Tab-separated table of C-alpha atoms in Angstrom:
chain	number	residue	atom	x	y	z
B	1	UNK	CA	0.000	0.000	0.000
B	2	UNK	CA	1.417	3.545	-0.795
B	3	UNK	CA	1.671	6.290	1.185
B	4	UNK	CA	-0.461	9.567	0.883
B	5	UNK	CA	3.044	11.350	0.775
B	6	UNK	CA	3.921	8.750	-2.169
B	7	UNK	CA	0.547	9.816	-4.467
B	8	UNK	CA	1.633	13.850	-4.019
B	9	UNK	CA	3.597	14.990	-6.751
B	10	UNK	CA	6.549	17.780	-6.333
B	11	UNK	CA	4.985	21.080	-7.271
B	12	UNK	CA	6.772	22.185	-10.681
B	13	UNK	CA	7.836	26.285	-10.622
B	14	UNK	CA	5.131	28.420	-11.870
B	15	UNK	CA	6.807	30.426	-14.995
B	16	UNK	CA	5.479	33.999	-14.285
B	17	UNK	CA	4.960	35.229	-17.827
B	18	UNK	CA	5.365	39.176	-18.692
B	19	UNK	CA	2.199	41.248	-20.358
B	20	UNK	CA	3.508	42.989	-22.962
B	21	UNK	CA	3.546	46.290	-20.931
B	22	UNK	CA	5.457	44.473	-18.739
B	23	UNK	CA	8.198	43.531	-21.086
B	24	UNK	CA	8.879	46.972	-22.612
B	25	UNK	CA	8.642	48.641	-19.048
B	26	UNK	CA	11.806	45.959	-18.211
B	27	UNK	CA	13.296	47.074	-21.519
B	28	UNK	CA	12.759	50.705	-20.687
B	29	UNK	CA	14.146	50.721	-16.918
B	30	UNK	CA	17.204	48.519	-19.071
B	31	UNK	CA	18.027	51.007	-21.340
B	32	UNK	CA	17.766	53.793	-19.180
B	33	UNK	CA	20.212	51.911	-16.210
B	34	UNK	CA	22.686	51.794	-18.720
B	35	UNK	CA	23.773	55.516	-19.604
B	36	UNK	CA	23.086	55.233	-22.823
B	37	UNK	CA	24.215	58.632	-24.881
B	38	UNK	CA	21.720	57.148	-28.237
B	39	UNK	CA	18.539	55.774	-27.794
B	40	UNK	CA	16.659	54.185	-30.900
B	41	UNK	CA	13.077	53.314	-29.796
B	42	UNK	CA	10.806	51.850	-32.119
B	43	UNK	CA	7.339	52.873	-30.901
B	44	UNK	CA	7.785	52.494	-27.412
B	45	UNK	CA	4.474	53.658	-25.904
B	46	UNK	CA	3.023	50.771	-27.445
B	47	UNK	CA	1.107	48.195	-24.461
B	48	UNK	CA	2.028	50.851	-21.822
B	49	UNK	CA	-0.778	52.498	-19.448
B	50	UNK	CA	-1.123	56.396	-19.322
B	51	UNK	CA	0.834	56.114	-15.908
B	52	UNK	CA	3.795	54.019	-18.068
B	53	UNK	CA	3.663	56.900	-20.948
B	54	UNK	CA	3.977	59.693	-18.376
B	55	UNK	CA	6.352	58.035	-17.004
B	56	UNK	CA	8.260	57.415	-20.181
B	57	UNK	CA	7.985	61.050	-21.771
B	58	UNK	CA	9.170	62.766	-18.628
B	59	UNK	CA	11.927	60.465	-18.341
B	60	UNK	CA	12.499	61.575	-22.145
B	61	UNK	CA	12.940	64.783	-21.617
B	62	UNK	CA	15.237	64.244	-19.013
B	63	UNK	CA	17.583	62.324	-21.008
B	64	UNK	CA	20.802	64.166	-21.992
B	65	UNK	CA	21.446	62.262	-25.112
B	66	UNK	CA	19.834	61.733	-28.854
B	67	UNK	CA	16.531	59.604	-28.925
B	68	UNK	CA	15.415	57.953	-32.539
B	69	UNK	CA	11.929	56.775	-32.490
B	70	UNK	CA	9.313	55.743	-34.570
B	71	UNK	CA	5.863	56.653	-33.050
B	72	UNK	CA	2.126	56.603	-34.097
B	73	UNK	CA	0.959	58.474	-30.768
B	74	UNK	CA	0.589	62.392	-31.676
B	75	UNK	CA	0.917	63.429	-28.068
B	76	UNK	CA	4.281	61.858	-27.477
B	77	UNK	CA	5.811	62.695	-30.681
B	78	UNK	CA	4.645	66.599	-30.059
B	79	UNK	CA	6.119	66.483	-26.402
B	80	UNK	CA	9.659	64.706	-27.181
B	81	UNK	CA	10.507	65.264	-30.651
B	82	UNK	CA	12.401	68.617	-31.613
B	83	UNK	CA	13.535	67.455	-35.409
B	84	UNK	CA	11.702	65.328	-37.752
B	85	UNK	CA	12.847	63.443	-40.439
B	86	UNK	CA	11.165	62.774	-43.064
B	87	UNK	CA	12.085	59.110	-44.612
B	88	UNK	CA	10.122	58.260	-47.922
B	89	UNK	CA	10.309	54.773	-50.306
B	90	UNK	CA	13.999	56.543	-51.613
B	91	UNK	CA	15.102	56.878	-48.173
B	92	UNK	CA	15.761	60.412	-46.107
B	93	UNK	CA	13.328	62.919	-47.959
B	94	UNK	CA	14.324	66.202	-45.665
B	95	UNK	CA	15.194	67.387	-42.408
B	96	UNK	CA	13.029	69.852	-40.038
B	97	UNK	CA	14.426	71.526	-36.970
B	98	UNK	CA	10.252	72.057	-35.889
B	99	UNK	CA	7.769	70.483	-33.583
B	100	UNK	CA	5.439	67.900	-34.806
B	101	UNK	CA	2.578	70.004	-35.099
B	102	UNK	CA	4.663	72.873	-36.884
B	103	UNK	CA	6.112	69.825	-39.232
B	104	UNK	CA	2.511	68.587	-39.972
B	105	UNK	CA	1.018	72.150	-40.819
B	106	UNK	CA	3.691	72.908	-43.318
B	107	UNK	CA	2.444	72.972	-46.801
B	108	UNK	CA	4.337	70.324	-48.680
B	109	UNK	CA	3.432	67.639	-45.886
B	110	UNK	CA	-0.149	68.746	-46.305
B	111	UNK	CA	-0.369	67.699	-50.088
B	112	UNK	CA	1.356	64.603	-49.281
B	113	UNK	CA	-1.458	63.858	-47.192
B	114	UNK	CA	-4.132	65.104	-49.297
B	115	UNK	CA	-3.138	62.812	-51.848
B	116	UNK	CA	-2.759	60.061	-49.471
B	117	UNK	CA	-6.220	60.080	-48.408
C-alpha cells in the first residue's frame, strides 16, 4: 500500500509570464540603467498604461542624449521630438528643426497627405 506522501507529486515552478507592458517597461528601466548617450526606440508607448507613458515622456525629456523613435501616438511625438525626419520609399526625404505640429502644418506635408487620403 502507498503512502499519501507517495501519491503527491513535487509542485513544478510556476513560470510567471510578462504582459507585454510588462516587457517593454523591463526594456525601458534597461536602457535607461545603462547611460546610454543614443537611444533608438521603435514605438515604445506601445502596451504601456497612461501612468507608463507619463512616465516614459518625462523620463524623455530628461535624457541628456539623442533619442530615434518611430511613433504613431501624436501626443508623445509633439512632447519629445524637436527634429523630424522625413524618410520616404527613396530613403531620407528632408530634415526639419520644428515640432510635430509645426512639421505637420507645413504645406508640402499637407499635399502629401491630401493625396494620401
Amino acid at each position: 500500500m502507498s503512502s499519501p506522501e507517495n501519491n503527491i507529486l513535487p509542485k513544478k515552478p510556476r513560470k510567471k509570464v510578462l504582459s507585454g507592458g510588462e516587457k517593454v517597461r523591463c526594456i525601458l528601466a534597461k536602457m535607461m540603467l545603462e547611460r546610454a548617450n543614443v537611444l533608438l526606440m521603435d514605438d515604445p508607448t506601445n502596451h504601456l498604461d497612461l501612468e507608463s507613458i507619463t512616465s516614459l515622456n518625462d523620463s524623455m525629456i530628461d535624457f541628456k542624449g539623442s533619442i530615434i523613435f518611430t511613433s504613431h501616438d501624436h501626443e508623445y511625438i509633439q512632447t519629445i521630438a524637436n527634429h523630424i525626419i522625413e524618410v520616404g520609399p527613396k530613403g531620407i526625404v528632408d530634415r526639419f528643426d520644428t515640432t510635430y505640429d509645426e512639421f505637420l502644418a507645413l504645406d508640402s506635408v499637407q499635399e502629401q497627405v491630401e493625396k494620401l487620403y
